[in-house]
Short mmCIF file of C-alpha atoms in Angstrom, two decimals:
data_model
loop_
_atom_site.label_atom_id
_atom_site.label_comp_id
_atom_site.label_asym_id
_atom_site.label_seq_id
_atom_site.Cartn_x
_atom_site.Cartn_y
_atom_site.Cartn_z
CA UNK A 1 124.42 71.60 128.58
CA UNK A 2 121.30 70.55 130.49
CA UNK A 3 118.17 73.37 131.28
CA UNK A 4 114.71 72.83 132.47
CA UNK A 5 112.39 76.01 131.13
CA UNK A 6 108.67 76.51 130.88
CA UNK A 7 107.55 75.59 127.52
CA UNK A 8 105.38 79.10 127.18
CA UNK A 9 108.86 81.06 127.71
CA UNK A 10 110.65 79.10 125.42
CA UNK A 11 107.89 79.60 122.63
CA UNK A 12 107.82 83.26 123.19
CA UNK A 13 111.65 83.50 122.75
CA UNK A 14 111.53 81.36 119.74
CA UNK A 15 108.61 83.00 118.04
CA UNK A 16 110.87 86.48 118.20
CA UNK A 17 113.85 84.57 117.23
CA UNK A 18 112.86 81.96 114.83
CA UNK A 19 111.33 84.75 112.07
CA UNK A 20 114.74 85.59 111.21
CA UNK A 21 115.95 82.32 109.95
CA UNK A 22 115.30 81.96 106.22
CA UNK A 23 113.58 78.62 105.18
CA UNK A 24 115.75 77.72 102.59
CA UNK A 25 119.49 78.35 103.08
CA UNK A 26 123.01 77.34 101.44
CA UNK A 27 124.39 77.55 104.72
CA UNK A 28 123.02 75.03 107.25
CA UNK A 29 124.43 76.72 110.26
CA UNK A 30 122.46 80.06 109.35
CA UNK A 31 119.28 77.44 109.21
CA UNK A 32 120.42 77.03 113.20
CA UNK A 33 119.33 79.14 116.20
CA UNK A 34 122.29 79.55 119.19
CA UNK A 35 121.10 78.11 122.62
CA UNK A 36 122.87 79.36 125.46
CA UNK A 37 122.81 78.22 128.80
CA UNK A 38 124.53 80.42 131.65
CA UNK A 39 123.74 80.88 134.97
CA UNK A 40 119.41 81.56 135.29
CA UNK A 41 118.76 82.05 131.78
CA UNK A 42 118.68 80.06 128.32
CA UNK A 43 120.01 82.85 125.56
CA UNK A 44 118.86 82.44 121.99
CA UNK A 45 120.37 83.90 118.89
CA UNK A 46 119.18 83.95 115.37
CA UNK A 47 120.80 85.53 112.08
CA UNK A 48 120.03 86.09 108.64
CA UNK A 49 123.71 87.78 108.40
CA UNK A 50 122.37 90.75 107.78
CA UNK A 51 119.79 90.69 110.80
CA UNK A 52 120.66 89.20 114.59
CA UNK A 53 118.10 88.71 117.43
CA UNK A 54 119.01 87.69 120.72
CA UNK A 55 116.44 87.39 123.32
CA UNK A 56 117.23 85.64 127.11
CA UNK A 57 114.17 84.13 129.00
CA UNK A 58 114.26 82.52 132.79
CA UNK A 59 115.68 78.94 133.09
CA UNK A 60 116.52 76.22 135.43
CA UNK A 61 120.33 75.60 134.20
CA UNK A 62 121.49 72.42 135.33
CA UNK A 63 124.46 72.37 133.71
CA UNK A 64 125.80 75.70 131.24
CA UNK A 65 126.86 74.92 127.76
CA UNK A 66 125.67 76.08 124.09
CA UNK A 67 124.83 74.28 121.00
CA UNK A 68 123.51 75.01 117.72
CA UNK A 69 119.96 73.08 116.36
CA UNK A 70 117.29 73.60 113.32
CA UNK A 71 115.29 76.71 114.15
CA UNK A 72 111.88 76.15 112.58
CA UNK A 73 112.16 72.56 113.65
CA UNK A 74 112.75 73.62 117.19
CA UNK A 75 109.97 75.64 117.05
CA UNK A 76 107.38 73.12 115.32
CA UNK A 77 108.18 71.05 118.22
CA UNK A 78 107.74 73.32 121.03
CA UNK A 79 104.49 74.77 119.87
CA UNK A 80 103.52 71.19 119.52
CA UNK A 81 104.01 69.94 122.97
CA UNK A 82 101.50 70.83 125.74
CA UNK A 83 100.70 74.02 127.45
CA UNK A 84 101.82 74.46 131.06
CA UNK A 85 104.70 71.66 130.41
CA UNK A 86 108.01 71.89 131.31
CA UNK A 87 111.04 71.50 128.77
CA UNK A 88 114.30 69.84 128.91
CA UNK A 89 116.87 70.81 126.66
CA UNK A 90 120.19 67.94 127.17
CA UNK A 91 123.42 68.33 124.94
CA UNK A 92 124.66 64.83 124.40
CA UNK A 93 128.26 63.82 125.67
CA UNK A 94 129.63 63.66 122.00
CA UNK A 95 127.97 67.77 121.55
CA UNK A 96 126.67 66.29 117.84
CA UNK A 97 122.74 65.97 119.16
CA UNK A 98 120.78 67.50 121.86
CA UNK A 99 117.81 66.02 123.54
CA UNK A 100 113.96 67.92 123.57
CA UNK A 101 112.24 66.60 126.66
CA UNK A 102 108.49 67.11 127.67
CA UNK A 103 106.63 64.88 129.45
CA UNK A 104 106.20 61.55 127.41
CA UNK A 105 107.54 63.26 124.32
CA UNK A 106 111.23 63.00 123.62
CA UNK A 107 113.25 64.08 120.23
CA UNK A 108 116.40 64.50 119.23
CA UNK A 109 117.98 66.82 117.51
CA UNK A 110 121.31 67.44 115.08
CA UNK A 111 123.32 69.89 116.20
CA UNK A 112 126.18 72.07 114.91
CA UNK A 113 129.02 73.43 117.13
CA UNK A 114 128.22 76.86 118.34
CA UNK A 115 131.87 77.63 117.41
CA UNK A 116 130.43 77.81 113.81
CA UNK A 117 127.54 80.31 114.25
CA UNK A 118 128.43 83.52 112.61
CA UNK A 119 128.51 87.07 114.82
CA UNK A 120 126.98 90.18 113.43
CA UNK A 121 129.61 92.35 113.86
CA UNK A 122 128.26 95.54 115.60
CA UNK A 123 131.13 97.95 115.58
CA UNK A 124 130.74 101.18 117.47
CA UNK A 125 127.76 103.52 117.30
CA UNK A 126 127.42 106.96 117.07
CA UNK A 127 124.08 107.94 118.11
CA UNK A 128 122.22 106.59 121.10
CA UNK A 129 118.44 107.31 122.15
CA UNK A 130 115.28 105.92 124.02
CA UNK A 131 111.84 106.49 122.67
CA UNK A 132 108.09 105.02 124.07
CA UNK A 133 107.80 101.76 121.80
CA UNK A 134 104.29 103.29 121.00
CA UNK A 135 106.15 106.32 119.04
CA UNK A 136 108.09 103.91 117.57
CA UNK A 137 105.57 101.72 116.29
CA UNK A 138 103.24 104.88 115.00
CA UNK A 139 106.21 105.72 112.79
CA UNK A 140 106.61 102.44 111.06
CA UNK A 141 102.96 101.60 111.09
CA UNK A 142 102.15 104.54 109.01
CA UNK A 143 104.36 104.36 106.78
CA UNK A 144 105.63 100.53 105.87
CA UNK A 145 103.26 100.02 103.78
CA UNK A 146 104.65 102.63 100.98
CA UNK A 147 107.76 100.62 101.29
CA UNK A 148 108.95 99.44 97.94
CA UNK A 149 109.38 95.85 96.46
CA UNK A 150 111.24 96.57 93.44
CA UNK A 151 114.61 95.47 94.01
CA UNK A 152 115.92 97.32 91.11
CA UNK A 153 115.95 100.92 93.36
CA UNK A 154 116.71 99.42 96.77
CA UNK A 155 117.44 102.52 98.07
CA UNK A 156 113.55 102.63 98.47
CA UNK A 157 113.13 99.18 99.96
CA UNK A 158 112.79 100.48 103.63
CA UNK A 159 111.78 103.57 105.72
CA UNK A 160 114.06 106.69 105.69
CA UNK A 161 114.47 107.07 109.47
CA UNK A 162 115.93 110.75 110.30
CA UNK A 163 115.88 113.74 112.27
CA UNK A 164 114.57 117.62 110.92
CA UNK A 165 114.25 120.68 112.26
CA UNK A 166 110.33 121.78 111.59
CA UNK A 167 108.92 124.93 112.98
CA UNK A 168 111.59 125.39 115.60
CA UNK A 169 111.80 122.02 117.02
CA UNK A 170 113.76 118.79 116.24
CA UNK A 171 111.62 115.81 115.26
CA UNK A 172 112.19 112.44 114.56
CA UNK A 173 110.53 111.60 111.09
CA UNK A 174 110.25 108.26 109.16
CA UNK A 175 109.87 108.17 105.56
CA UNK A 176 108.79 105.44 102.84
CA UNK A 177 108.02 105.68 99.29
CA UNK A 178 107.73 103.53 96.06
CA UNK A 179 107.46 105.83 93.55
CA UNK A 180 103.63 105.63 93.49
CA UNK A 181 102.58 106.58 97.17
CA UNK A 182 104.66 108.23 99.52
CA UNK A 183 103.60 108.29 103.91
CA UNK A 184 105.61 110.31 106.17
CA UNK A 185 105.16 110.18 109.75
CA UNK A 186 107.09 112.52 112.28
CA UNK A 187 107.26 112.74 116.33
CA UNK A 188 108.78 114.43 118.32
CA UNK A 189 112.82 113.82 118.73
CA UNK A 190 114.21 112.26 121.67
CA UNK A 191 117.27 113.11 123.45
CA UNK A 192 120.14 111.97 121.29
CA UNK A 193 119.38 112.65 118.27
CA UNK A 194 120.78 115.53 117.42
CA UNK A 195 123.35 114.92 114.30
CA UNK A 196 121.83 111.38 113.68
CA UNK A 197 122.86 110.31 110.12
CA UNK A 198 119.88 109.60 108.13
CA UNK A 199 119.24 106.25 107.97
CA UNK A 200 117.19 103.66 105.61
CA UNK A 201 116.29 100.34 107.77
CA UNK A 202 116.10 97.45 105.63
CA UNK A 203 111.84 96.12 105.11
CA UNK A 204 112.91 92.81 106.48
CA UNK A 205 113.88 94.87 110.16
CA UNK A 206 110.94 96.88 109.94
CA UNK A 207 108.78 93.84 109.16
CA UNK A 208 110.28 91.85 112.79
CA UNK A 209 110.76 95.20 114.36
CA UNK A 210 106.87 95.70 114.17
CA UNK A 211 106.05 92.54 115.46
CA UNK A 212 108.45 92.74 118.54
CA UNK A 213 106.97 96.52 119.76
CA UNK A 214 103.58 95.34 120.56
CA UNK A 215 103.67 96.24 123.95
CA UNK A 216 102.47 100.24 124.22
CA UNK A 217 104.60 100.59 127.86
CA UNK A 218 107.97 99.52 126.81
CA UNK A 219 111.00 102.16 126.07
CA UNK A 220 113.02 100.75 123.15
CA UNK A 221 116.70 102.02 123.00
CA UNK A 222 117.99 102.77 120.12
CA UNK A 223 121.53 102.19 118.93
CA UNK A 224 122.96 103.65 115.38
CA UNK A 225 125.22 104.35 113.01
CA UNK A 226 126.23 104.42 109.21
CA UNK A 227 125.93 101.10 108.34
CA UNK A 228 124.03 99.25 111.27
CA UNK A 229 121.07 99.83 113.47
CA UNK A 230 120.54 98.25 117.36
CA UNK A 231 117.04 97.97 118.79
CA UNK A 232 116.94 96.68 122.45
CA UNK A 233 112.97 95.89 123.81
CA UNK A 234 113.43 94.67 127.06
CA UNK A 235 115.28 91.25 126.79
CA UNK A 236 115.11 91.56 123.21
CA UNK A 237 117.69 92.59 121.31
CA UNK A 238 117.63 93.09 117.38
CA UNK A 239 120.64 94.66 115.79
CA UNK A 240 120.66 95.15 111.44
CA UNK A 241 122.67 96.06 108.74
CA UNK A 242 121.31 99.90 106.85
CA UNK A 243 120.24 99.83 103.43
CA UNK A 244 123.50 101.08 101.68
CA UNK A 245 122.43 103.70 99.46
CA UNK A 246 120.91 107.69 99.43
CA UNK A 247 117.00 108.35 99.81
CA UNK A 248 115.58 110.59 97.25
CA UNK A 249 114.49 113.85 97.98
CA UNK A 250 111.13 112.89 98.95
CA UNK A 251 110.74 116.88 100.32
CA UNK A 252 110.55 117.65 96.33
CA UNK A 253 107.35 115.08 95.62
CA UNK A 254 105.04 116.58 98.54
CA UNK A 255 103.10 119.51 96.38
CA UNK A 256 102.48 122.61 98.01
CA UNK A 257 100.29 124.46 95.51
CA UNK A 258 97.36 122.33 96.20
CA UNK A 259 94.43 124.45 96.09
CA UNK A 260 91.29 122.43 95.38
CA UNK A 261 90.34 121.07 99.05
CA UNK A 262 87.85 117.99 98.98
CA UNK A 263 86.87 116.47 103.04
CA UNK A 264 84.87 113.49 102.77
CA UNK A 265 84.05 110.19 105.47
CA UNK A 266 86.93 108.37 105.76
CA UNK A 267 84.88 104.76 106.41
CA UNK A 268 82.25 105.73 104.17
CA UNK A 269 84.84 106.57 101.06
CA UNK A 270 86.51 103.44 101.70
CA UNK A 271 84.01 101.39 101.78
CA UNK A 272 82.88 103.05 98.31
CA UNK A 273 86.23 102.18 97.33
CA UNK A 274 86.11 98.94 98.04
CA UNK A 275 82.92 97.89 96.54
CA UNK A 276 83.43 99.43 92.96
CA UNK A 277 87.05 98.55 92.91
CA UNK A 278 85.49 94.68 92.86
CA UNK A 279 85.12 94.27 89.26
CA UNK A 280 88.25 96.16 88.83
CA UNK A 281 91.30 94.35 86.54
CA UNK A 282 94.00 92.97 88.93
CA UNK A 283 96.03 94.70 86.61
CA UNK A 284 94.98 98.28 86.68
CA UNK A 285 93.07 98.47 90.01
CA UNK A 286 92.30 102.19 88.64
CA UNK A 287 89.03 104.22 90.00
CA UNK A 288 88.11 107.04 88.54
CA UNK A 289 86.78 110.03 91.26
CA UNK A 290 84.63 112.94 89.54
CA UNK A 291 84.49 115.31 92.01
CA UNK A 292 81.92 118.32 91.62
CA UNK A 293 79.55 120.49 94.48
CA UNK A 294 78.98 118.01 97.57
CA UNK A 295 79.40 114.97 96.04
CA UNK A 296 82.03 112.29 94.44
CA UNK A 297 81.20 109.42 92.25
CA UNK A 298 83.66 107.06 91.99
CA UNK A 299 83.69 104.80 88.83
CA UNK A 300 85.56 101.68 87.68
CA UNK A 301 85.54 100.15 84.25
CA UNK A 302 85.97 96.90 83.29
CA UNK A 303 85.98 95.66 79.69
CA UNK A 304 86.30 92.09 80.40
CA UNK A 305 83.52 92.07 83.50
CA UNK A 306 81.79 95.19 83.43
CA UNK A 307 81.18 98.32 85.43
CA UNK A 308 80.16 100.28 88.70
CA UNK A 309 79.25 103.55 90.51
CA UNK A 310 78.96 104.78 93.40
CA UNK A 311 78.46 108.52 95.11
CA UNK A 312 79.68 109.32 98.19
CA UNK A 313 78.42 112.67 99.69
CA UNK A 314 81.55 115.13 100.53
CA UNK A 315 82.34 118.69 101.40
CA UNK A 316 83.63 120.34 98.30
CA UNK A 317 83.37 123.63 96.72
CA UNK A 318 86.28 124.37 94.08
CA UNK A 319 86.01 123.65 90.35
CA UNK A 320 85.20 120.43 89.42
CA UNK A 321 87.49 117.52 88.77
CA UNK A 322 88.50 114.03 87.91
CA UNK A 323 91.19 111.92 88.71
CA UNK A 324 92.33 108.68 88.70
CA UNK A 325 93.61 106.41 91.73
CA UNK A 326 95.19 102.98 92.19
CA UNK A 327 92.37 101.45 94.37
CA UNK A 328 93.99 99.77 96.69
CA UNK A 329 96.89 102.98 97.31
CA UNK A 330 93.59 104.59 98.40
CA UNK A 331 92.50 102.01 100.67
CA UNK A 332 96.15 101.62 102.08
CA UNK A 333 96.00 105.01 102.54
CA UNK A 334 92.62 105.18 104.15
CA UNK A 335 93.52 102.56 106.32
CA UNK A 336 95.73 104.39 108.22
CA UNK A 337 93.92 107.60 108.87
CA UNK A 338 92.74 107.63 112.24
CA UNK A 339 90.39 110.52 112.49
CA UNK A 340 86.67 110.25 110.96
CA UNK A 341 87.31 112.56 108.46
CA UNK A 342 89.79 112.36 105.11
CA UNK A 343 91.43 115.63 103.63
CA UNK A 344 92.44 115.60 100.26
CA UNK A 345 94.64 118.44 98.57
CA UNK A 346 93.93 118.24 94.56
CA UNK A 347 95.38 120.19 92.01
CA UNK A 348 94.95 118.64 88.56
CA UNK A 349 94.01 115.21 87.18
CA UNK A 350 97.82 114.72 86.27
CA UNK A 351 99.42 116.09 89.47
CA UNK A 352 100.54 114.19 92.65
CA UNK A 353 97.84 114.50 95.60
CA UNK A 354 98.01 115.06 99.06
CA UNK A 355 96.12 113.22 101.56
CA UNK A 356 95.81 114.20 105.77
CA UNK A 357 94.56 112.60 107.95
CA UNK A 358 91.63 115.34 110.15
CA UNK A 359 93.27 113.99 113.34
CA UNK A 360 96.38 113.78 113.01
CA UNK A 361 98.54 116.80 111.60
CA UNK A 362 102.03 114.64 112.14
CA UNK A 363 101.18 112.02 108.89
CA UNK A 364 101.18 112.66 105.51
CA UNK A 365 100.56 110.56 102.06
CA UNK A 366 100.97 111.64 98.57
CA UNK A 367 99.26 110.11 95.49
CA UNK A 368 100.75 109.80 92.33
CA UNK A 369 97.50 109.44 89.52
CA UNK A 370 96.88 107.16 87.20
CA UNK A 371 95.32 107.86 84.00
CA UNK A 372 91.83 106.64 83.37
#
């Protein structure tokens, strides 16, 4: 194998690639990424066995072949060496060690046979769809960060991807929760989803698939099944395993009853947050909100540092109120509103609360209260 590529291509492809490959591993040939050279383009493959991106980028190929070399240490070098340069990737005669040459700069490499790599079995899937990568990236944006770390109830640790019927019309919806917070997000369905199983993609996916739909103008096509999920971005392609397991039904956690309605500033309420939340415990994190006629004060106690208050002007006009909140659920929360304005639906101090954004009728959150 011999290629000549531009060293900003092959940093791009290795950026999206390289993520996947976990630092420590038991297997060395899943520390590896896959080179492939083949007639105008260098392929590179990366996999975590449960997670596989491939991604092809413009080369000079001298002579085809494929090898196997350290990811992250591929990587380290390439960002190292200097921009505009060309690269030269060599496989030695005996295939054990393959050449990185720039310039002045030449290293070598240990390889493993590409024989060895492992292949993330796809099988065949059942539902196929394109979507704007800007819908795409709404629906996980809005809602990853509800996405649970508890191991314990993996069923929660990713976003419930699926398709409803709401008023009528068929809409994709995504769906995370931890037990505290819950976001929902919805668009409208593409073509081809009709009968999709619902689906829970692993945090890991969600976390690379975010990075890799950054550009607004791109379709992504999307590729499913029961137990595995293919995303292709252009000449990216990142196929996953599905979070075996059954979502809760998160329908039975949104309240309906709601009745008390508060509308305050969504920046200025944040930044309220913020500030009293400061000499909050790292432990509780809880703010109290007593919410009477045009007004909230928001209050956090601290017996080991102290206290603060704050009021924050609002448009209210039900009985009064107070509640408790995790500070920073609120500020996760109020981070992803997009309108000026923050609607919150409050029944009692013990109930779960629902949160809309003034701009955007598709989201949702839900607040779960803490005592205070």
């Amino acid at each position: 194998m011999r290629v000549i590529l531009e060293r900003s291509n092959l940093l791009k492809s290795l950026n999206h690639v390289h993520r996947v490959v976990e630092r420590r591993n038991t297997i060395p040939i899943l520390s590896n990424v896959l080179l492939g050279a083949d007639g105008e383009s260098l392929s590179l493959k990366a996999t975590d066995l449960d997670l596989e991106v491939t991604e092809a980028t413009p080369a000079r190929v001298e002579q085809a072949g494929a090898t196997t070399v350290p990811a992250h240490l591929l990587y380290d070098i390439v960002r190292k060496l200097s921009d505009g340069s060309e690269v030269m990737l060599k496989l030695d005669e005996s295939g054990n060690a393959m050449s990185v040459v720039s310039g002045r700069s030449s290293f070598r490499l240990q390889c493993l046979p590409q024989s060895d790599f492992p292949e993330l079995t796809a099988g065949s899937f059942t539902h196929r769809f394109q979507m704007p990568a800007e819908a795409l990236k709404r629906l996980i944006d809005k809602t990853q960060f509800a996405i649970s770390t508890e191991e314990t109830r993996y069923y929660l640790n990713g976003i419930y991807l699926h398709a409803i019927e709401a008023d009528g019309r068929l809409r994709l919806r995504s769906v995370a929760t931890d037990g505290h917070r819950l976001a929902r997000a919805e668009t409208e369905a593409p073509s081809g989803c009709e009968g999709m199983p619902g689906i829970i993609i692993p945090r890991k996916t969600v976390s690379e698939l975010q990075k890799l739909v950054d550009q607004p103008d791109l379709q992504v096509s999307v590729e499913l099944s029961d137990t595995k999920i293919r995303f292709t971005i252009g000449s990216i392609v990142l196929t996953s395993k599905l979070i075996d397991g059954t979502f809760p039904d998160y329908q039975r956690v949104i309240p309906t009853g709601n009745d008390k309605k508060l509308l305050i500033d969504r920046q200025s309420f944040a930044q309220a947050v913020d500030r009293v939340s400061t000499v909050s415990s790292e432990r509780g994190r809880a703010v109290k909100l007593s919410i009477g006629d045009g007004m909230v004060t928001l209050a956090v106690n601290n017996p080991d540092s102290g206290s603060a208050t704050e009021e924050v002007a609002a448009d209210y006009a039900a009985d009064p109120i107070e509640i408790g909140f995790n500070a920073k659920y609120l500020l996760d929360v109020a981070a992803q509103l997009s309108g000026g304005e923050a609607q919150f639906m409050l029944a009692d101090a013990g109930s779960p609360t629902l949160i809309q954004d003034g701009s955007d009728a598709d989201t949702l959150y839900v607040l779960m209260p803490m005592r205070v």
